[in-house]
């Protein structure tokens, strides 16, 4: 009987895997995806040139521009602008996200069966905060960007607000889930010896959740750096802007320099995040 | 120096207490009294009501009928501030110890005073404690035998050492009584005996009431002058170990027919 059940279990798993594979193949066919197109005709030369340029990133302009600042100086200043964009967006998103997360979380609530009046205040606050979170993150930062750039003109401020809004919603969602899901043993133990609900949350739950909160915030900083680069394609002066200019001129070696800088920025953030987490845990 | 206790109200006084979780009766008509400085082990099978009894003792649970008096005060319908005041006088060592693993040992211990201080006082203690506080914590760690772990990360300590941190936190609280819910369930017999002994010695030194639920009957009989046996939410026995006859102990832990069927 057991062998029969096991065969049935294996059979159903195989059928699921087969169905998923078929779906992927049908999707490729419907979309008309054909990776071979990368290597056909003129595309092959372009692909080859692009890939070969990866081994010799530019240290100077591929085509010298008279009167322009040195290439490496442009790389450094663009990198700093990109990082500044990401940090500014995060410095708005983190406090807004944390506030929304606290309002949306029940982890710090007192026992509302005992404090009925407080329940009447906290429940609507929680619900409104969840609606704001859902609305802000349901619209992509590029669409927010379109709205704000239309309203405020093409400026870094408009782009930063456009990133900060959905990022606040995303951070708030993840933070509030972390508050709800972390183990409450310590929080309960502190309440049992007389701590109020907010103090027990601050001393019992927050320190426990802090390493995860920090790791996720750093991941969002990475995303903000990437988004900053993407905003370059709409004209904000970040790495994306330089990549677009180089791409219009087919200056692949310059593109690779910027891609390596982007990669280095992500690696530094990753290292920083790991180092901080390690410091908090050992 | 032990406190003189006879003129004071009992630490815990239960009168016909009934407690339910939904329809399930956890305690039925429990009446008992635990005097100041008394040391009591609560024994009995799983689901007998041991944890419920301890939760009534620190007022984290309310009785559905009957009265529970803690340090002479009825625990029912208390104002939140009064409730917190009562809880701050009763130390609790839960089964899972309730420590924050990624905090330092001293930070876990300093939170013992959490119910006695306001928000600012607590934040100050957790982030920038005074030298006096740290030296007090050090001497408590000396008492429980892990003074070298003052600045260690709690997660790096062994299970036995973490239990001692929980004991030190209870002592830092300067309570009138210590409640311990199965504090030795996750360590080997030698460490279990040593912790029970430590808690007993500390209770004797400071004249504290000690109420400990234990699965290990041997430990309870060897270290406690009074045993309360709970079965099916009722007090099955309440005697000193020498007076308990083997028959009533057997009856306390006997498996019912339906439990045997469930296990099978």
Coordinates of C-alpha atoms in Angstrom, one line a residue:
Chain A
X1 CA 0.0 0.0 0.0
X2 CA 2.9 2.3 1.0
X3 CA 4.7 1.6 -2.3
X4 CA 1.5 2.4 -4.2
X5 CA 1.1 5.8 -2.4
X6 CA 4.8 6.6 -3.1
X7 CA 4.4 5.8 -6.8
X8 CA 1.3 8.0 -7.0
X9 CA 3.2 10.8 -5.2
X10 CA 6.1 10.5 -7.7
X11 CA 3.7 10.4 -10.6
X12 CA 1.9 13.6 -9.6
X13 CA 5.3 15.4 -9.1
X14 CA 6.5 14.3 -12.6
X15 CA 3.2 15.5 -14.1
X16 CA 3.7 18.9 -12.4
X17 CA 7.3 19.3 -13.7
X18 CA 6.3 18.3 -17.2
X19 CA 3.4 20.8 -17.1
X20 CA 5.8 23.6 -16.0
X21 CA 8.3 22.7 -18.8
X22 CA 5.6 22.7 -21.4
X23 CA 4.3 26.1 -20.2
X24 CA 7.8 27.6 -20.4
X25 CA 8.3 26.3 -24.0
X26 CA 4.9 27.5 -25.1
X27 CA 5.6 30.9 -23.6
X28 CA 8.9 31.1 -25.6
X29 CA 7.1 30.2 -28.8
X30 CA 4.3 32.7 -28.1
X31 CA 6.7 35.5 -27.4
X32 CA 8.8 34.7 -30.4
X33 CA 11.9 34.5 -28.3
X34 CA 14.9 33.2 -30.3
X35 CA 18.3 33.4 -28.7
X36 CA 19.9 32.4 -32.0
X37 CA 19.0 35.9 -33.3
X38 CA 21.9 37.2 -31.2
X39 CA 24.3 35.4 -33.4
X40 CA 22.8 36.0 -36.9
X41 CA 24.1 38.5 -39.5
X42 CA 25.2 41.9 -38.3
X43 CA 24.0 41.0 -34.7
X44 CA 26.9 38.5 -34.4
X45 CA 29.5 41.3 -35.0
X46 CA 27.8 43.6 -32.5
X47 CA 27.5 40.9 -29.9
X48 CA 31.1 39.9 -30.4
X49 CA 32.4 43.5 -30.2
X50 CA 30.3 44.1 -27.1
X51 CA 31.6 41.0 -25.3
X52 CA 35.2 41.5 -26.4
X53 CA 35.0 45.1 -25.0
X54 CA 34.4 43.6 -21.5
X55 CA 38.1 42.7 -21.4
X56 CA 39.3 46.2 -22.2
X57 CA 37.1 48.7 -20.4
X58 CA 37.8 52.3 -21.3
X59 CA 40.1 54.5 -19.2
X60 CA 39.6 57.4 -21.6
X61 CA 37.0 58.5 -24.1
X62 CA 36.9 56.2 -27.1
X63 CA 36.5 59.3 -29.3
X64 CA 38.3 62.3 -27.7
X65 CA 36.0 65.3 -27.0
X66 CA 37.7 68.6 -27.0
X67 CA 37.3 70.7 -23.8
X68 CA 35.5 67.9 -21.9
X69 CA 36.6 66.9 -18.4
X70 CA 38.8 63.7 -18.3
X71 CA 36.9 60.5 -18.7
X72 CA 37.8 59.0 -15.3
X73 CA 36.8 62.2 -13.6
X74 CA 33.4 61.9 -15.4
X75 CA 33.1 58.3 -14.2
X76 CA 33.8 59.3 -10.6
X77 CA 31.4 62.3 -10.6
X78 CA 28.7 60.2 -12.2
X79 CA 29.2 57.4 -9.7
X80 CA 28.9 59.9 -6.8
X81 CA 25.8 61.4 -8.4
X82 CA 24.2 57.9 -8.7
X83 CA 25.1 57.0 -5.1
X84 CA 23.8 60.3 -3.9
X85 CA 20.5 59.7 -5.7
X86 CA 20.1 56.3 -4.2
X87 CA 21.1 57.5 -0.7
X88 CA 18.7 60.4 -0.8
X89 CA 15.8 58.2 -2.0
X90 CA 16.6 55.7 0.8
X91 CA 16.9 58.5 3.5
X92 CA 13.3 59.4 2.7
X93 CA 12.0 55.9 2.2
X94 CA 13.5 54.4 5.5
X95 CA 11.8 56.7 8.0
X96 CA 8.5 56.7 6.0
X97 CA 8.6 52.9 5.6
X98 CA 9.4 52.3 9.3
X99 CA 6.6 54.6 10.4
X100 CA 4.1 52.9 8.1
X101 CA 5.4 49.5 9.2
X102 CA 4.8 50.3 12.9
X103 CA 1.3 51.6 12.1
X104 CA 0.5 48.5 10.1
X105 CA 1.9 46.0 12.6
X106 CA 0.1 44.6 15.6
X107 CA 3.3 43.4 17.3
X108 CA 3.6 46.4 19.7
X109 CA -0.1 46.7 20.5
X110 CA -1.3 46.4 24.0
X111 CA -4.0 43.8 24.7
X112 CA -6.9 45.4 22.9
X113 CA -9.4 43.1 24.6
X114 CA -8.5 45.0 27.8
X115 CA -8.1 48.4 26.2
X116 CA -11.2 48.6 24.0
X117 CA -10.9 52.3 23.3
X118 CA -7.3 51.9 22.0
X119 CA -8.6 49.2 19.7
X120 CA -10.9 51.7 18.1
X121 CA -8.0 54.0 17.3
X122 CA -5.4 51.4 16.4
X123 CA -7.4 49.3 14.0
X124 CA -8.3 52.1 11.6
X125 CA -4.7 53.4 11.7
X126 CA -3.5 49.9 10.9
X127 CA -5.9 49.5 8.0
X128 CA -5.2 53.0 6.5
X129 CA -1.5 52.3 6.7
X130 CA -1.9 49.0 4.9
X131 CA -3.9 50.7 2.2
X132 CA -1.2 53.4 1.8
X133 CA 1.5 50.8 1.6
X134 CA -0.3 48.8 -1.0
X135 CA -1.1 51.8 -3.2
X136 CA 2.4 53.3 -3.1
X137 CA 4.1 50.0 -4.1
X138 CA 1.5 49.0 -6.7
X139 CA 2.8 51.7 -9.0
X140 CA 6.3 51.2 -10.4
X141 CA 8.9 53.9 -9.7
X142 CA 9.2 54.7 -13.4
X143 CA 5.5 55.5 -13.6
X144 CA 5.8 57.6 -10.4
X145 CA 8.7 59.2 -12.2
X146 CA 6.6 60.0 -15.2
X147 CA 4.0 61.6 -13.0
X148 CA 6.5 63.7 -11.0
X149 CA 8.7 64.7 -13.9
X150 CA 5.5 65.8 -15.8
X151 CA 4.5 67.9 -12.8
X152 CA 7.9 69.2 -11.6
X153 CA 9.9 69.1 -14.7
X154 CA 13.0 67.0 -15.4
X155 CA 14.8 67.3 -12.1
X156 CA 16.7 65.0 -9.7
X157 CA 14.2 66.0 -6.9
X158 CA 11.3 64.7 -8.9
X159 CA 13.0 61.4 -9.6
X160 CA 14.0 61.0 -5.9
X161 CA 10.5 61.4 -4.8
X162 CA 9.3 59.0 -7.5
X163 CA 11.7 56.3 -6.1
X164 CA 11.0 57.1 -2.4
X165 CA 7.3 56.6 -2.7
X166 CA 7.2 52.9 -3.8
X167 CA 10.3 52.1 -1.8
X168 CA 8.6 53.4 1.4
X169 CA 5.7 51.0 0.6
X170 CA 7.9 48.0 -0.1
X171 CA 10.1 48.7 3.0
X172 CA 7.0 49.1 5.2
X173 CA 5.5 45.8 3.9
X174 CA 8.7 43.8 4.6
X175 CA 9.4 45.5 8.0
X176 CA 5.9 44.9 9.2
X177 CA 6.0 41.3 8.1
X178 CA 9.3 40.9 10.0
X179 CA 7.8 42.4 13.1
X180 CA 4.9 40.0 12.9
X181 CA 6.9 36.9 12.1
X182 CA 9.8 37.1 14.5
X183 CA 9.7 35.0 17.6
X184 CA 7.9 36.7 20.5
X185 CA 9.3 34.6 23.3
X186 CA 11.5 37.5 24.7
X187 CA 8.7 40.0 24.2
X188 CA 6.3 37.8 26.2
X189 CA 8.8 37.2 28.9
X190 CA 9.4 40.9 29.4
X191 CA 5.6 41.6 29.5
X192 CA 5.4 38.9 32.2
X193 CA 7.7 40.8 34.4
X194 CA 5.8 44.1 34.0
X195 CA 7.0 45.7 30.7
X196 CA 4.4 47.7 28.9
X197 CA 3.7 46.6 25.3
X198 CA 5.8 49.3 23.6
X199 CA 8.8 48.8 25.9
X200 CA 8.6 45.0 25.4
X201 CA 8.5 45.5 21.7
X202 CA 11.5 47.8 21.7
X203 CA 13.6 45.6 24.1
X204 CA 12.3 42.1 23.2
X205 CA 11.4 42.1 19.5
X206 CA 13.2 44.9 17.8
X207 CA 16.7 43.8 18.7
X208 CA 15.8 40.3 17.5
X209 CA 14.5 41.6 14.1
X210 CA 17.2 44.2 13.7
X211 CA 19.8 42.1 11.7
X212 CA 17.1 41.1 9.2
X213 CA 15.8 44.6 9.0
X214 CA 19.3 45.9 8.2
X215 CA 20.0 43.2 5.6
X216 CA 16.8 44.0 3.8
X217 CA 17.4 47.7 3.9
X218 CA 20.8 47.3 2.3
X219 CA 19.2 45.1 -0.4
X220 CA 16.8 47.9 -1.1
X221 CA 19.8 50.3 -1.3
X222 CA 21.2 48.1 -4.0
X223 CA 17.9 48.3 -5.8
X224 CA 17.9 52.1 -5.4
X225 CA 21.4 52.2 -7.0
X226 CA 20.1 50.2 -10.0
X227 CA 16.9 52.3 -10.2
X228 CA 19.1 55.5 -10.1
X229 CA 21.0 54.1 -13.1
X230 CA 17.7 53.4 -14.9
X231 CA 16.5 57.0 -14.3
X232 CA 19.6 58.0 -16.3
X233 CA 17.8 56.8 -19.5
X234 CA 15.1 59.4 -18.9
X235 CA 17.7 62.2 -18.6
X236 CA 18.7 62.3 -14.9
X237 CA 22.5 62.6 -14.7
X238 CA 23.4 59.2 -13.3
X239 CA 25.4 56.2 -14.6
X240 CA 22.4 55.3 -16.8
X241 CA 22.7 58.6 -18.6
X242 CA 26.4 58.0 -19.4
X243 CA 25.6 54.5 -20.5
X244 CA 22.9 55.7 -22.9
X245 CA 25.3 58.4 -24.4
X246 CA 28.0 55.8 -24.9
X247 CA 25.5 53.3 -26.3
X248 CA 24.2 55.8 -28.9
X249 CA 27.8 56.1 -30.2
X250 CA 28.5 52.3 -30.0
X251 CA 31.3 53.0 -27.4
X252 CA 31.1 49.6 -25.8
X253 CA 34.4 49.9 -23.8
X254 CA 33.0 53.0 -22.1
X255 CA 29.7 51.1 -21.4
X256 CA 31.8 48.3 -19.7
X257 CA 33.6 50.8 -17.5
X258 CA 30.3 52.1 -16.2
X259 CA 28.9 48.5 -15.8
X260 CA 32.0 47.6 -13.8
X261 CA 31.5 50.6 -11.6
X262 CA 27.9 49.7 -11.0
X263 CA 29.0 46.1 -10.2
X264 CA 31.6 47.5 -7.7
X265 CA 29.0 49.7 -6.0
X266 CA 26.7 46.7 -5.5
X267 CA 29.6 44.6 -4.2
X268 CA 30.6 47.3 -1.7
X269 CA 27.0 47.6 -0.4
X270 CA 26.9 43.8 -0.1
X271 CA 30.1 43.7 1.8
X272 CA 29.0 46.6 4.1
X273 CA 25.7 44.8 4.8
X274 CA 27.5 41.5 5.7
X275 CA 30.0 43.2 7.9
X276 CA 27.3 45.0 9.8
X277 CA 25.2 41.9 10.2
X278 CA 28.3 39.9 11.4
X279 CA 29.0 42.6 13.9
X280 CA 25.5 42.4 15.3
X281 CA 25.6 38.6 15.6
X282 CA 29.0 37.9 17.0
Chain B
X1 CA 19.1 37.9 54.9
X2 CA 15.8 36.2 54.7
X3 CA 12.8 38.4 55.2
X4 CA 10.4 37.8 58.1
X5 CA 7.3 36.6 56.5
X6 CA 4.6 35.4 58.8
X7 CA 2.8 38.7 59.3
X8 CA 2.6 39.2 55.5
X9 CA -0.1 38.0 53.2
X10 CA 0.7 34.8 51.3
X11 CA 2.6 35.2 48.0
X12 CA -0.1 33.4 46.1
X13 CA -3.6 32.5 47.3
X14 CA -6.1 30.7 45.1
X15 CA -9.7 30.3 46.0
X16 CA -11.9 28.0 44.0
X17 CA -10.1 29.1 40.8
X18 CA -11.4 27.9 37.4
X19 CA -9.6 28.7 34.1
X20 CA -10.6 27.7 30.6
X21 CA -9.1 27.9 27.1
X22 CA -12.3 28.1 25.0
X23 CA -14.3 25.1 26.1
X24 CA -11.3 23.2 27.5
X25 CA -11.0 23.4 31.3
X26 CA -7.4 24.0 32.3
X27 CA -8.0 24.4 36.0
X28 CA -11.1 23.4 38.0
X29 CA -11.8 24.5 41.5
X30 CA -8.2 25.0 42.6
X31 CA -7.7 26.3 46.1
X32 CA -4.2 26.6 47.5
X33 CA -1.9 29.0 49.3
X34 CA 1.9 29.6 48.9
X35 CA 3.4 31.5 51.8
X36 CA 6.3 34.0 51.6
X37 CA 9.6 32.2 51.3
X38 CA 8.1 28.9 50.6
X39 CA 9.6 26.6 47.9
X40 CA 7.1 24.5 46.0
X41 CA 7.4 22.2 43.0
X42 CA 4.5 21.7 40.8
X43 CA 4.4 18.2 39.2
X44 CA 2.0 16.2 37.2
X45 CA 1.4 15.0 33.6
X46 CA 1.5 17.1 30.5
X47 CA -1.8 19.1 30.2
X48 CA -2.4 18.9 33.9
X49 CA -2.5 22.7 34.4
X50 CA 1.0 23.5 35.6
X51 CA 1.7 26.3 33.1
X52 CA -1.8 27.7 33.6
X53 CA -1.2 27.8 37.3
X54 CA 2.1 29.7 36.9
X55 CA 0.5 32.1 34.4
X56 CA -2.2 32.9 37.0
X57 CA 0.6 33.6 39.5
X58 CA 2.1 36.3 37.4
X59 CA -1.3 37.6 36.2
X60 CA -0.6 37.0 32.5
X61 CA -3.8 35.0 32.6
X62 CA -7.0 35.8 34.4
X63 CA -9.2 33.2 36.2
X64 CA -12.7 32.7 34.8
X65 CA -14.1 32.2 38.3
X66 CA -12.7 32.2 41.8
X67 CA -10.1 34.6 43.1
X68 CA -6.3 34.8 42.7
X69 CA -4.4 37.0 45.2
X70 CA -0.8 37.9 44.4
X71 CA 1.1 39.4 47.3
X72 CA -2.2 40.1 49.0
X73 CA -3.8 41.9 46.0
X74 CA -6.6 40.4 44.0
X75 CA -5.3 40.1 40.4
X76 CA -8.7 40.6 38.8
X77 CA -9.8 43.9 37.1
X78 CA -6.5 45.7 37.9
X79 CA -5.6 48.9 36.3
X80 CA -2.8 48.2 33.7
X81 CA -0.3 50.2 35.9
X82 CA -1.2 48.1 39.0
X83 CA -1.0 44.9 36.9
X84 CA 2.5 45.9 35.7
X85 CA 3.5 46.7 39.3
X86 CA 2.5 43.3 40.5
X87 CA 4.2 41.6 37.6
X88 CA 7.4 43.5 38.3
X89 CA 7.5 41.9 41.7
X90 CA 7.3 38.4 40.4
X91 CA 10.2 37.1 38.3
X92 CA 9.3 34.5 35.7
X93 CA 11.7 32.1 34.0
X94 CA 9.8 30.7 31.1
X95 CA 10.5 27.3 29.5
X96 CA 12.0 29.0 26.4
X97 CA 13.9 31.4 28.8
X98 CA 12.7 34.4 26.8
X99 CA 16.2 35.8 26.1
X100 CA 17.1 37.9 23.1
X101 CA 19.9 35.8 21.5
X102 CA 21.6 38.5 19.6
X103 CA 21.9 40.8 22.6
X104 CA 24.9 40.7 25.0
X105 CA 24.5 38.9 28.3
X106 CA 24.4 42.1 30.3
X107 CA 21.7 43.5 28.1
X108 CA 19.5 40.5 28.7
X109 CA 20.1 40.8 32.4
X110 CA 19.5 44.5 32.6
X111 CA 16.0 44.0 31.1
X112 CA 15.1 42.3 34.4
X113 CA 14.2 45.8 35.7
X114 CA 12.1 46.6 32.7
X115 CA 8.8 46.6 34.6
X116 CA 10.2 49.0 37.3
X117 CA 11.5 51.7 35.0
X118 CA 9.9 54.0 32.5
X119 CA 10.7 54.1 28.8
X120 CA 13.7 56.5 29.1
X121 CA 15.1 54.6 32.1
X122 CA 14.9 51.3 30.2
X123 CA 16.5 52.8 27.0
X124 CA 19.3 54.3 29.1
X125 CA 19.9 50.9 30.8
X126 CA 20.0 49.0 27.5
X127 CA 22.2 51.5 25.6
X128 CA 24.4 53.2 28.2
X129 CA 24.1 51.6 31.6
X130 CA 25.9 53.1 34.6
X131 CA 29.1 51.5 36.0
X132 CA 27.1 50.7 39.1
X133 CA 24.6 48.7 37.1
X134 CA 27.3 46.8 35.3
X135 CA 29.1 45.9 38.5
X136 CA 25.8 44.7 40.0
X137 CA 25.2 42.5 37.0
X138 CA 28.8 41.2 37.2
X139 CA 28.2 40.2 40.9
X140 CA 25.0 38.4 39.9
X141 CA 26.8 36.5 37.2
X142 CA 29.4 35.6 39.8
X143 CA 26.6 34.2 41.9
X144 CA 25.4 32.0 39.1
X145 CA 28.9 31.0 38.0
X146 CA 29.4 32.6 34.6
X147 CA 31.0 36.0 35.4
X148 CA 33.3 35.7 32.4
X149 CA 30.3 35.9 30.1
X150 CA 29.3 39.4 31.0
X151 CA 29.9 40.9 27.5
X152 CA 29.4 37.7 25.5
X153 CA 26.7 37.4 22.8
X154 CA 23.9 35.4 24.4
X155 CA 23.4 33.1 21.4
X156 CA 27.1 32.0 21.8
X157 CA 26.3 30.5 25.3
X158 CA 25.4 26.9 25.9
X159 CA 21.9 25.9 26.9
X160 CA 23.0 25.6 30.6
X161 CA 24.7 29.0 30.6
X162 CA 21.7 30.6 29.0
X163 CA 19.6 29.2 31.9
X164 CA 21.9 30.9 34.3
X165 CA 21.5 34.2 32.4
X166 CA 17.8 33.8 32.8
X167 CA 18.3 33.2 36.6
X168 CA 20.5 36.3 36.8
X169 CA 17.9 38.4 35.0
X170 CA 15.3 37.2 37.6
X171 CA 17.7 38.2 40.4
X172 CA 18.4 41.6 38.9
X173 CA 14.6 42.2 39.0
X174 CA 14.8 42.0 42.9
X175 CA 11.5 40.1 43.0
X176 CA 9.4 38.8 45.9
X177 CA 9.0 35.5 44.2
X178 CA 10.4 33.5 41.3
X179 CA 8.3 31.4 39.0
X180 CA 10.1 28.8 36.8
X181 CA 8.2 26.9 34.2
X182 CA 10.1 23.7 33.3
X183 CA 13.4 25.5 33.4
X184 CA 15.5 22.4 33.1
X185 CA 13.6 20.5 30.4
X186 CA 16.3 21.0 27.8
X187 CA 19.5 20.1 29.7
X188 CA 21.1 16.9 30.9
X189 CA 20.3 15.5 34.4
X190 CA 23.5 16.8 36.1
X191 CA 23.0 20.4 34.8
X192 CA 19.2 20.2 35.6
X193 CA 20.0 19.2 39.2
X194 CA 22.6 21.9 39.5
X195 CA 20.2 24.6 38.3
X196 CA 17.4 23.5 40.6
X197 CA 19.9 23.5 43.5
X198 CA 21.1 27.0 42.5
X199 CA 17.6 28.4 42.4
X200 CA 16.8 26.8 45.8
X201 CA 20.0 28.2 47.4
X202 CA 19.2 31.7 46.0
X203 CA 15.6 31.5 47.2
X204 CA 16.9 30.5 50.7
X205 CA 19.5 33.3 50.8
X206 CA 17.1 36.0 49.8
X207 CA 13.9 34.7 51.4
X208 CA 12.2 34.4 48.1
X209 CA 9.2 32.3 47.3
X210 CA 10.0 29.8 44.6
X211 CA 7.4 28.0 42.5
X212 CA 8.8 25.7 39.9
X213 CA 7.0 23.3 37.5
X214 CA 9.0 20.1 36.9
X215 CA 8.6 17.0 34.8
X216 CA 11.4 15.3 36.7
X217 CA 9.8 13.9 39.8
X218 CA 13.1 12.9 41.4
X219 CA 14.4 16.4 41.2
X220 CA 11.2 17.7 42.8
X221 CA 11.3 15.2 45.6
X222 CA 14.9 15.8 46.4
X223 CA 14.9 19.6 46.4
X224 CA 11.5 20.8 47.5
X225 CA 9.8 20.6 50.8
X226 CA 6.4 20.8 49.2
X227 CA 4.9 19.2 46.1
X228 CA 1.7 20.1 44.4
X229 CA 0.5 17.5 41.9
X230 CA -1.9 18.7 39.2
X231 CA -3.9 16.3 37.1
X232 CA -6.7 17.2 34.7
X233 CA -6.7 20.8 36.1
X234 CA -7.3 19.7 39.7
X235 CA -5.0 19.5 42.7
X236 CA -4.4 15.8 43.0
X237 CA -1.9 16.0 45.9
X238 CA -0.4 18.8 48.0
X239 CA 2.1 17.3 50.5
X240 CA 5.7 17.2 51.6
X241 CA 7.7 14.5 49.6
X242 CA 8.1 12.2 52.7
X243 CA 4.3 12.0 53.2
X244 CA 3.5 11.1 49.6
X245 CA 2.6 7.4 49.1
X246 CA 3.7 5.7 45.9
X247 CA 0.1 4.9 45.1
X248 CA -1.0 8.5 44.7
X249 CA 2.1 9.3 42.6
X250 CA 1.2 6.4 40.3
X251 CA -2.3 7.7 40.1
X252 CA -1.0 11.2 39.3
X253 CA 0.9 10.0 36.2
X254 CA -1.4 7.2 35.1
X255 CA -2.3 7.2 31.4
X256 CA -6.0 7.3 30.8
X257 CA -7.5 4.8 28.2
X258 CA -8.0 7.6 25.6
X259 CA -4.5 8.9 26.0
X260 CA -3.1 5.3 25.4
X261 CA -5.2 5.1 22.3
X262 CA -3.9 8.6 21.1
X263 CA -0.3 7.5 21.7
X264 CA -0.9 4.2 19.9

